[in-house]
Every structure is written in C-alpha cells, then in structure tokens.
CSV table of C-alpha atoms in Angstrom, one decimal:
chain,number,residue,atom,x,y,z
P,960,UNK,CA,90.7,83.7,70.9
P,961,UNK,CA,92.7,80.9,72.7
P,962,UNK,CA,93.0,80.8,76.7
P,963,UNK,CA,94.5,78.9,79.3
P,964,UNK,CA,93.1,76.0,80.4
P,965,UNK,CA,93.5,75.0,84.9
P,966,UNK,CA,92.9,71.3,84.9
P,967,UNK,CA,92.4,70.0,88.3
P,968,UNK,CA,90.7,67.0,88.2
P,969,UNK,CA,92.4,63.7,88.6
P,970,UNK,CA,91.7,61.5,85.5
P,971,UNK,CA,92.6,61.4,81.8
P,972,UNK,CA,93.9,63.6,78.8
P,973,UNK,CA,92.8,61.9,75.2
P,974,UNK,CA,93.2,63.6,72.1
P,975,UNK,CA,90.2,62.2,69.3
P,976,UNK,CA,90.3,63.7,65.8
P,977,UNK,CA,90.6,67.4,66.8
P,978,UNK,CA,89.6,67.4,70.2
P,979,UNK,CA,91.3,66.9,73.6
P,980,UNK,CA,89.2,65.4,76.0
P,981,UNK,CA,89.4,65.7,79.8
P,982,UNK,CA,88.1,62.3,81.4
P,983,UNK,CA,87.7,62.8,84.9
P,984,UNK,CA,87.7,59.6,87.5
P,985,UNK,CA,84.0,60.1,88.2
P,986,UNK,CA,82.1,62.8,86.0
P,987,UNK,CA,81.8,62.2,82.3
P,988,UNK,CA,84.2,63.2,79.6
P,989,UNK,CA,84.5,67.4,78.8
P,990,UNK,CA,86.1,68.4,75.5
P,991,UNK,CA,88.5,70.8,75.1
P,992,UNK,CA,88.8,72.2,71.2
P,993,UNK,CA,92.3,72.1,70.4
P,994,UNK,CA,92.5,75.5,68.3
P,995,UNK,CA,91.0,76.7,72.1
P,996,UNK,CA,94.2,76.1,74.0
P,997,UNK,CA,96.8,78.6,74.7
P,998,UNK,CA,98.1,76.2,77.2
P,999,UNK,CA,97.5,73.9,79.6
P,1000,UNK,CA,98.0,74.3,83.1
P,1001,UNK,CA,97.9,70.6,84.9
P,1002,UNK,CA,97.5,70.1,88.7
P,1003,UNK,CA,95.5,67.3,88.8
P,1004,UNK,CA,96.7,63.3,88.8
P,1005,UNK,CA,96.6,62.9,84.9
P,1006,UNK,CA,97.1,60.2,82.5
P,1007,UNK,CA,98.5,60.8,79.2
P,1008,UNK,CA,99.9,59.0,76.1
P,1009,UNK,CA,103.0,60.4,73.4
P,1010,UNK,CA,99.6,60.5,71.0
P,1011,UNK,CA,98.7,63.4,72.8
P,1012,UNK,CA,101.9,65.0,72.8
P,1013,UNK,CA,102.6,64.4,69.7
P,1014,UNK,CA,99.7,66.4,68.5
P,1015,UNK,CA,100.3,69.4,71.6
P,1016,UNK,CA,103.4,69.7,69.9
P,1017,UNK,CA,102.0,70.4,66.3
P,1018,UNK,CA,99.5,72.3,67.9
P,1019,UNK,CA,102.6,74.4,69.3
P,1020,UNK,CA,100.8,74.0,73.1
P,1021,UNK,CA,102.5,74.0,75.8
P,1022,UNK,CA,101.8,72.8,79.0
P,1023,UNK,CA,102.9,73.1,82.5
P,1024,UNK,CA,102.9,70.5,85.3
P,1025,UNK,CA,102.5,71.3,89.2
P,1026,UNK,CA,102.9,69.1,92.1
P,1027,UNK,CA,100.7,67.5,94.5
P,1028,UNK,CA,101.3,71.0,96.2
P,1029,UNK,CA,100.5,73.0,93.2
P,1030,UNK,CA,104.3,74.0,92.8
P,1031,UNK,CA,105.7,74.4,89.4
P,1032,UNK,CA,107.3,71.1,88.6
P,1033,UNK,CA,108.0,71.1,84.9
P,1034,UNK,CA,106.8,72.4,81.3
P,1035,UNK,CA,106.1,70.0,77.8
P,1036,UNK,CA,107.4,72.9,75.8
P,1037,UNK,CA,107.3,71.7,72.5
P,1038,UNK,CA,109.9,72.2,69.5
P,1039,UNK,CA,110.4,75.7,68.8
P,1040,UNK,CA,108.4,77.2,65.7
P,1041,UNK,CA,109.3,80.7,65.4
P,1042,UNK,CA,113.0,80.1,65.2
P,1043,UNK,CA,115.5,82.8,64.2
P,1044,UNK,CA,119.4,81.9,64.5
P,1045,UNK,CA,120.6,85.4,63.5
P,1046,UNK,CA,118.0,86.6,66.9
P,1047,UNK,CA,119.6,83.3,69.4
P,1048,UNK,CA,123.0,85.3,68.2
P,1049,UNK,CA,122.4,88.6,69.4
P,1050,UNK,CA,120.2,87.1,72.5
P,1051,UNK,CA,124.0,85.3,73.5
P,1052,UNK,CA,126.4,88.0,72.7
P,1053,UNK,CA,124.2,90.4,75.2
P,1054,UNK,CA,124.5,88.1,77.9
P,1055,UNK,CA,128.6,87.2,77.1
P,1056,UNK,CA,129.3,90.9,77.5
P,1057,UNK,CA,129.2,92.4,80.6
P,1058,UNK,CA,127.9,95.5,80.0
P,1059,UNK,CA,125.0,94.3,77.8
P,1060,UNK,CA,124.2,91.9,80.6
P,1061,UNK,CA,123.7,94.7,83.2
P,1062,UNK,CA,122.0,97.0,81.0
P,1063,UNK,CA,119.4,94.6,80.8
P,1064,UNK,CA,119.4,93.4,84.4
P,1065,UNK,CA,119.4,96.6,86.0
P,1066,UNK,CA,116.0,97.2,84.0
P,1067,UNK,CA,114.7,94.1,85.6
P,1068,UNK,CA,115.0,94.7,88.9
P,1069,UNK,CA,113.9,98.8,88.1
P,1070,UNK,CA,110.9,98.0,87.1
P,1071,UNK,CA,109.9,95.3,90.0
P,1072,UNK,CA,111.3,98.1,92.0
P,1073,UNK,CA,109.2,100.4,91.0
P,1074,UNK,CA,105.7,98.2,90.4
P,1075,UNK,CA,106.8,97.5,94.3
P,1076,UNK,CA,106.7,100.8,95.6
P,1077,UNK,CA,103.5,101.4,93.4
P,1078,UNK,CA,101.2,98.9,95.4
P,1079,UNK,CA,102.9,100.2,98.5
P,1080,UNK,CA,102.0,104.1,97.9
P,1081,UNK,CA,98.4,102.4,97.2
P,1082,UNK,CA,97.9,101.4,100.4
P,1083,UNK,CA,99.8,103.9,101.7
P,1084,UNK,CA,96.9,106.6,100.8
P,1085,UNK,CA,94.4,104.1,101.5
P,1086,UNK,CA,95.4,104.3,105.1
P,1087,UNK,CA,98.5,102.0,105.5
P,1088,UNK,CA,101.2,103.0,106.8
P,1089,UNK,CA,103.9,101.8,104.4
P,1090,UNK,CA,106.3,104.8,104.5
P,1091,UNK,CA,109.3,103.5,106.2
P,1092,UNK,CA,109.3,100.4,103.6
P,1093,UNK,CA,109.1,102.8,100.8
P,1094,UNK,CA,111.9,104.9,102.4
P,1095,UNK,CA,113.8,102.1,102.8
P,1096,UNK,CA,113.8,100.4,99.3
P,1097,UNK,CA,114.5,104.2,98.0
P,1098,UNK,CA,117.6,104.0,99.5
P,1099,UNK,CA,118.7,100.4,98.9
P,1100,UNK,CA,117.4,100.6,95.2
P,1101,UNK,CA,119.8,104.0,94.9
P,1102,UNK,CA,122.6,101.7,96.5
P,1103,UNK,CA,122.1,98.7,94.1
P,1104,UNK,CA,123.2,101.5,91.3
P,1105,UNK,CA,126.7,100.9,92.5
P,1106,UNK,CA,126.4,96.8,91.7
P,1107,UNK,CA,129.0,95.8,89.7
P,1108,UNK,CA,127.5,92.6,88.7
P,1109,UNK,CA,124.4,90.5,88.7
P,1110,UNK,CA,125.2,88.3,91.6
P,1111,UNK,CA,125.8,92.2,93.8
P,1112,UNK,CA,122.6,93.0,92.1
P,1113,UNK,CA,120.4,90.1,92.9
P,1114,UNK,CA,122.1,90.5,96.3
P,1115,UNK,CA,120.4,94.0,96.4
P,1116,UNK,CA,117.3,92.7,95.1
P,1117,UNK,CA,116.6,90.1,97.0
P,1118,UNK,CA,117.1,93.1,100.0
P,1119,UNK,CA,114.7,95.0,98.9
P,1120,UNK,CA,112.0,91.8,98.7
P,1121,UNK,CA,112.8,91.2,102.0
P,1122,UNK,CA,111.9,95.3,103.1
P,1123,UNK,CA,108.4,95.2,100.8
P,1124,UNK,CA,107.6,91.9,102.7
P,1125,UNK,CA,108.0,93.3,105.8
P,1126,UNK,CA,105.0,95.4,104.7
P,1127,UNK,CA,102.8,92.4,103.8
P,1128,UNK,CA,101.4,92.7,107.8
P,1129,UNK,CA,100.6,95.9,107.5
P,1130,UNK,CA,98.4,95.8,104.3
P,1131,UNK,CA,96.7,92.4,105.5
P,1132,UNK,CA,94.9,91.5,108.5
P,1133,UNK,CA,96.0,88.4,109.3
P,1134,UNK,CA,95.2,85.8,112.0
P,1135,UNK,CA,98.9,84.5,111.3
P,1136,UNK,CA,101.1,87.2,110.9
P,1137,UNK,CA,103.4,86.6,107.8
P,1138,UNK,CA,106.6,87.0,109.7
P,1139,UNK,CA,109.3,86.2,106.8
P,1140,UNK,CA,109.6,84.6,103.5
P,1141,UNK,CA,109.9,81.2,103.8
P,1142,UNK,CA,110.4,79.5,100.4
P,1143,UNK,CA,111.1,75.4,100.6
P,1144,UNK,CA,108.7,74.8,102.9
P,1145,UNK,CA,106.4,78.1,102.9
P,1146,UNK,CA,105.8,77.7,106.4
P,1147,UNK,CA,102.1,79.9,107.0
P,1148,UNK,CA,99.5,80.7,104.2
P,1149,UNK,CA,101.2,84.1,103.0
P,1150,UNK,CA,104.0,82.0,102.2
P,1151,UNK,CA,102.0,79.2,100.6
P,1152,UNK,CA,100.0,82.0,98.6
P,1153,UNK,CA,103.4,83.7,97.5
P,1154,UNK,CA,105.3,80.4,96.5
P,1155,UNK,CA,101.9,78.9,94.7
P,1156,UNK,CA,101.2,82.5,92.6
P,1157,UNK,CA,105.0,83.0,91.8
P,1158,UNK,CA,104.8,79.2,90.3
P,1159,UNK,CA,101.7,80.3,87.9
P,1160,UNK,CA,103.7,83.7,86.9
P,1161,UNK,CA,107.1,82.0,85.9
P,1162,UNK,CA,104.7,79.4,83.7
P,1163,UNK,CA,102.4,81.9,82.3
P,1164,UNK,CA,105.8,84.1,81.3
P,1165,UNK,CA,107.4,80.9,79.4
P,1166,UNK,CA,103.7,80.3,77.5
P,1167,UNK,CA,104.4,84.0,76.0
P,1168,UNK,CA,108.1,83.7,75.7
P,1169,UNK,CA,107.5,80.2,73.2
P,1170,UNK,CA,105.4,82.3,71.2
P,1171,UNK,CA,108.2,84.6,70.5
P,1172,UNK,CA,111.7,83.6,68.8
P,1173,UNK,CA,113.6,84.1,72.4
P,1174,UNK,CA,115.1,81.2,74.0
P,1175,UNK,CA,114.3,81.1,77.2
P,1176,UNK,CA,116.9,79.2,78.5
P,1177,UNK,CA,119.2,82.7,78.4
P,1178,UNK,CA,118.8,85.0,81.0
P,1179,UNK,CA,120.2,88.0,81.9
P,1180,UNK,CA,119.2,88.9,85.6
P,1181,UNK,CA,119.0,85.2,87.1
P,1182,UNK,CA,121.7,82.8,86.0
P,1183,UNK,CA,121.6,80.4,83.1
P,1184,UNK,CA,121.5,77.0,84.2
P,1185,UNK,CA,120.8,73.7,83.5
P,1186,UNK,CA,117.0,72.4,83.3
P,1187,UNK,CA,115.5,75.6,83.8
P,1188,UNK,CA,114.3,78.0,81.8
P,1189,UNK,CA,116.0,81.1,83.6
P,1190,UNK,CA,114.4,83.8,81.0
P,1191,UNK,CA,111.3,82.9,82.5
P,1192,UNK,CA,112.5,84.0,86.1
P,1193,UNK,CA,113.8,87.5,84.7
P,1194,UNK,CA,110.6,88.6,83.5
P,1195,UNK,CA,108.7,87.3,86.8
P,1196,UNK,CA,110.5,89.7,88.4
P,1197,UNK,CA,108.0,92.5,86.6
P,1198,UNK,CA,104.9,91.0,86.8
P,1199,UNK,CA,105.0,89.0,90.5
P,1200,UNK,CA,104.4,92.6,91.9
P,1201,UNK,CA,101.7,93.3,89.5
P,1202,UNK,CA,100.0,90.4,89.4
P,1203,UNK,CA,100.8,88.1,91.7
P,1204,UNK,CA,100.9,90.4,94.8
P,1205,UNK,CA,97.8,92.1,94.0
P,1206,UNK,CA,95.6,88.8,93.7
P,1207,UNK,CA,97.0,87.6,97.5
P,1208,UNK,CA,96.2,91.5,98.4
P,1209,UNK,CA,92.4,91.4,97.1
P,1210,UNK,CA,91.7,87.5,98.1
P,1211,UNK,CA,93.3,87.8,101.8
P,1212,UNK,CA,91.2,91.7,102.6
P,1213,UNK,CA,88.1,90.6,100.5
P,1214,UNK,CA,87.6,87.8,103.2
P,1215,UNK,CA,87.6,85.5,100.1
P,1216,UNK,CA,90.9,83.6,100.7
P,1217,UNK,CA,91.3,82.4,104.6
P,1218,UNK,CA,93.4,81.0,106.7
P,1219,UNK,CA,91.8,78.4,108.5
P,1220,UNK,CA,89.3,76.7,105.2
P,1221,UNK,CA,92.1,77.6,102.2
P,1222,UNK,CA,95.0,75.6,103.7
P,1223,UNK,CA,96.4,72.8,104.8
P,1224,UNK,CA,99.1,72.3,107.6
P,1225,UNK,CA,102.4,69.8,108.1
P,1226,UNK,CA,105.0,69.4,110.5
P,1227,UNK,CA,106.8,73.2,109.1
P,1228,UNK,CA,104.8,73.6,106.3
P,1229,UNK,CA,101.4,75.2,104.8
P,1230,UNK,CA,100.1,75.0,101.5
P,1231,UNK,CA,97.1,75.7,99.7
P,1232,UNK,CA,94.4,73.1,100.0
P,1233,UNK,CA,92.2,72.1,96.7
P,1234,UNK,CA,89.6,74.5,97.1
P,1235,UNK,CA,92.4,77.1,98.2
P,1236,UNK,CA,93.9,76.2,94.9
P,1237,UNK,CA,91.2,76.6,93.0
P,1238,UNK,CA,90.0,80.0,94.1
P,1239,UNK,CA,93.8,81.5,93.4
P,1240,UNK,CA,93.3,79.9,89.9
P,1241,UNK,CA,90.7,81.5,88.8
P,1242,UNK,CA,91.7,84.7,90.2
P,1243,UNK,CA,95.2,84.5,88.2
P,1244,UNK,CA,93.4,83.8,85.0
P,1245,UNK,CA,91.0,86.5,85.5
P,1246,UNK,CA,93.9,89.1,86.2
P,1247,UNK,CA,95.5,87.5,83.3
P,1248,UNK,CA,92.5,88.2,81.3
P,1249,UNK,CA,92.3,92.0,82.4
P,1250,UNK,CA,92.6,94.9,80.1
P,1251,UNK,CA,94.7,98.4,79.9
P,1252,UNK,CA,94.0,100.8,77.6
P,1253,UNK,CA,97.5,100.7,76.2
P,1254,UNK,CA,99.1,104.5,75.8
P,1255,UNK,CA,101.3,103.3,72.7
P,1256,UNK,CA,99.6,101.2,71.2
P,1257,UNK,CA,96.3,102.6,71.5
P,1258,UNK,CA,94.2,99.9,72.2
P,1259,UNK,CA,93.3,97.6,75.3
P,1260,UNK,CA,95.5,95.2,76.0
P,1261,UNK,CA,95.5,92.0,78.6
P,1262,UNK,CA,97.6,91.6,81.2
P,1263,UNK,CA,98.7,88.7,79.0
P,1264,UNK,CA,99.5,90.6,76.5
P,1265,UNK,CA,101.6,92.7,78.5
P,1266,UNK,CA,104.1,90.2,79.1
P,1267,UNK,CA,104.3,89.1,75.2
P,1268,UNK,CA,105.2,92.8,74.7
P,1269,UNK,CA,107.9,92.2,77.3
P,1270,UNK,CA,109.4,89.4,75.2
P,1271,UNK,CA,109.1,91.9,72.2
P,1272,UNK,CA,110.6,94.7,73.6
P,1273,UNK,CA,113.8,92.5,74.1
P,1274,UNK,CA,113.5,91.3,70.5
P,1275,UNK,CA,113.9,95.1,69.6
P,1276,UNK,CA,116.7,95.6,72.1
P,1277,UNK,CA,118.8,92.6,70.7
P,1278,UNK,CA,118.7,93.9,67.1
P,1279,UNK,CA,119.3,97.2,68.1
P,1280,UNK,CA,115.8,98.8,67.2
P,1281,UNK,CA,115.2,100.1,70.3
P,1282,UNK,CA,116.6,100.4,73.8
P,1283,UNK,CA,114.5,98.1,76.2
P,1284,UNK,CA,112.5,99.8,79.2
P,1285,UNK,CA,110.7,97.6,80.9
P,1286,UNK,CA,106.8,98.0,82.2
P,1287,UNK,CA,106.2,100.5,84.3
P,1288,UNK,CA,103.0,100.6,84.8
P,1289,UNK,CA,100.5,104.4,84.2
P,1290,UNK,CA,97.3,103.2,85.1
C-alpha cells in the first residue's frame, strides 16, 4: 500500500529507472520506490529537475511544498487522470445556485461544529471545565441557521473558532498561555502548532481529492479564487478538529511537544523549530494512518481514508445519488 512520504532533509530528488532517490547534503543516497508514494510532502531545501516531474506526473504523485517555516507554500499536482466533464458540470451548477451552495456549506461548518464540541465534551468529563464554550457555540451555531449566505456563514464560523479557542487554555497547561489566534505571524507555539498542522491537513485533503474526479479548485464554503485550491479548505474544515487539534492536544499534555526546545522565536513571531517539525510530522502521519471500524462500510478504515470518502460522498451528492452528510464522527 502507498504512503506519504515527510522529506526533510536538505539535498536532492533524482529519479533512476523506477526509483526516486533522496540525496541528502551529507548522508548517502536513500531510495524511495516509486509505486511506494502516495505523495510527497517536501520541507527540506531540495533540488529537482522537470525529469523528475515528468515521471511524478505519470506516476499521478503529487507533491506539496512548505517553507522555510514549514507553512504550505504550493502543490506539483499533476494533470488530472480520473477526469469526468459530465461530474465538473454538476460540481459548477451546485456552486452557481444559491441554494445548492448553502446546502452544502451549512454541512461544512455542521460537522466541524459538531467534531468541535466532541473534543470539548472529552475534556469536559475528563475534568475540564469547557461548559461555557460548549454553551456558547450551541447558541452561535443555532444563530448561523439564520445565514443567508456563505460570507454571513463563514462570519458565524469563524465566531465560533474564536469561542473553542478560548478553550485551548483550559485543556493545555501552558507556560505561555495561548491568548488568541494569531495567523500571519502565529505569535506563541499554540499558534505556530495550529498554523503548521492546518498547512499538513489542507495538503493531505488535496492528495485525496486528485484521486477523485473533483476539481478542487471549486468550493462551496470558502470562496473560489485564483491560485488556490479552495475545495481543499472546505473539507479542512472537518478534519482540522479531528485531526489536527487532537495531535497539538496529545503532544502539548503528553510533555512530548514543549515550549521552550520545539520552537523558535522572532521579533512577533514563533514557529516550530526542525526537531519541533519533525515530531508533529510524524504524529500527523501516524493519525493519518489510524483506523475506525467503519459502521457502513464494515470494515476499518484510516483516517485517510476518511477523507477520500468525503470527496465521494460529494461525488454522490452532485449526481443526485445521495444527499451529502458530512463526518460526524461515532467512535
């Protein structure tokens, strides 16, 4: 079975025969099997040649570049393999009309609504007092019913972030408390942590999407836009909770990620430092890698897989199989 590879090594991609190769500055060459690759996740200072993306691209491997920072910079997505015009169609004419367009960004925003208040009634019995931000986001959640478009909607949204994030000092024990959400720069290592694991989600959600016949470039929540690919940010929206929050959760109260060793401080800024980045890596890809015993399906399923069953689900939608509802999670 394929699986993302987390390159951070400064050095060289090389593709021989069937193999990539990784060709680090000072340790000797590591290959990487090509039929291995689901894709590539680069953070490192890499060297690459239009060989080697000529033959990710008829390998139909994507790959997705961060900054010096580890913030989401860009994505090789290569040309489109699964295409279906008849699908792009139906994909347009629910985002052209209005109605369609809500139904399916109200569903968004329900379902991070609810995987929110699921990690907050968690802690809740666990001992933390989170009752006033699940109060809260009850009510503004029953208000956003009365949006009357996505911009109102988002507005409510975005709300309701702000409310769960108010919680964030009450499930962690920080040295720093978190204080707001702070987005360009994150400004303390909750921040840093937030902004860095909301980059991996919105890449790991376009990998499943290009394995599907949506075009990500149409959204229905966020705003299509030009050089971005907004579909991506939509389904985010589910799994940041899920995923995302729950990794910064175990790392910070398991002692494993800190404050003063995992990050590095500017003039208004904090961001993960390379072992800092590292560490969330390879918890991402092992919550990526985590399995459900799936109550439809009847099988266990990744966490990966979840969010290819998201892209799915809207397939079904657009052709009128079957109203989309999206995850809301029983385990």
């Amino acid at each position: 079975m394929s699986r993302n590879y987390y390159i951070t090594q400064p050095g060289r991609l090389r593709r021989k025969d069937n193999t990539l190769y990784l060709e680090p500055v000072e340790s000797p060459r590591i290959p990487i099997p090509v039929e291995d690759i689901d894709a590539l996740y680069l953070y490192g200072e890499l060297d690459l040649n239009t060989k080697l993306l000529n033959f990710l691209a008829q390998k139909h491997i994507p790959f997705h570049v961060f900054n010096y920072y580890g913030y989401y910079s860009g994505s090789y997505y290569p040309r489109e393999y699964l295409k279906s015009g008849s699908l792009l169609v139906k994909q347009v004419q629910h985002y052209e009309k209005r109605a369609k367009r809500m139904e399916l960004a109200r569903e968004f925003v329900a379902s991070a609504v609810f995987n929110i208040l699921k990690i907050l009634r968690y802690h809740t019995h666990r001992g933390k007092d989170c009752a006033s931000q699940i109060a809260e986001i009850e009510k503004i959640a029953a208000e956003s019913r009365s949006a009357k478009n996505t911009n109102e909607l988002m507005g409510y949204e975005g709300h309701i972030r702000d409310t769960y994030y108010t919680a964030f000092n009450t499930i962690l024990t920080l040295k720093t408390p978190f204080g707001k959400r702070m987005r360009r720069p994150p400004d303390n290592p909750i921040n840093a942590a937030i902004s860095f694991g909301n980059s991996m989600m919105y890449a790991a959600c376009l990998t499943e999407i290009y394995r599907t016949q949506l075009n990500p470039t149409i959204s229905f929540l966020h705003e299509p836009g030009d050089r971005r690919f907004s579909l991506s940010l939509d389904l985010a929206e589910i799994f940041k909770p899920l995923i995302v929050d729950r990794i910064i959760f175990r790392l910070f109260n398991r002692g494993q990620l800190n404050e003063s060793r995992h990050f590095e401080r500017e003039v208004g800024a904090c961001h993960l430092n390379e072992k800092g980045r590292k560490l969330f890596i390879a918890a991402f890809d092992e919550q990526l890698k985590q399995t459900i015993a799936h109550r439809k399906l009847k099988r266990k399923v990744s966490y990966q897989r979840l969010i290819r069953l998201e892209c799915y689900k809207l397939i079904k939608h657009f052709v009128e199989m079957e109203p989309y509802q999206a995850l809301r999670p029983w385990w």
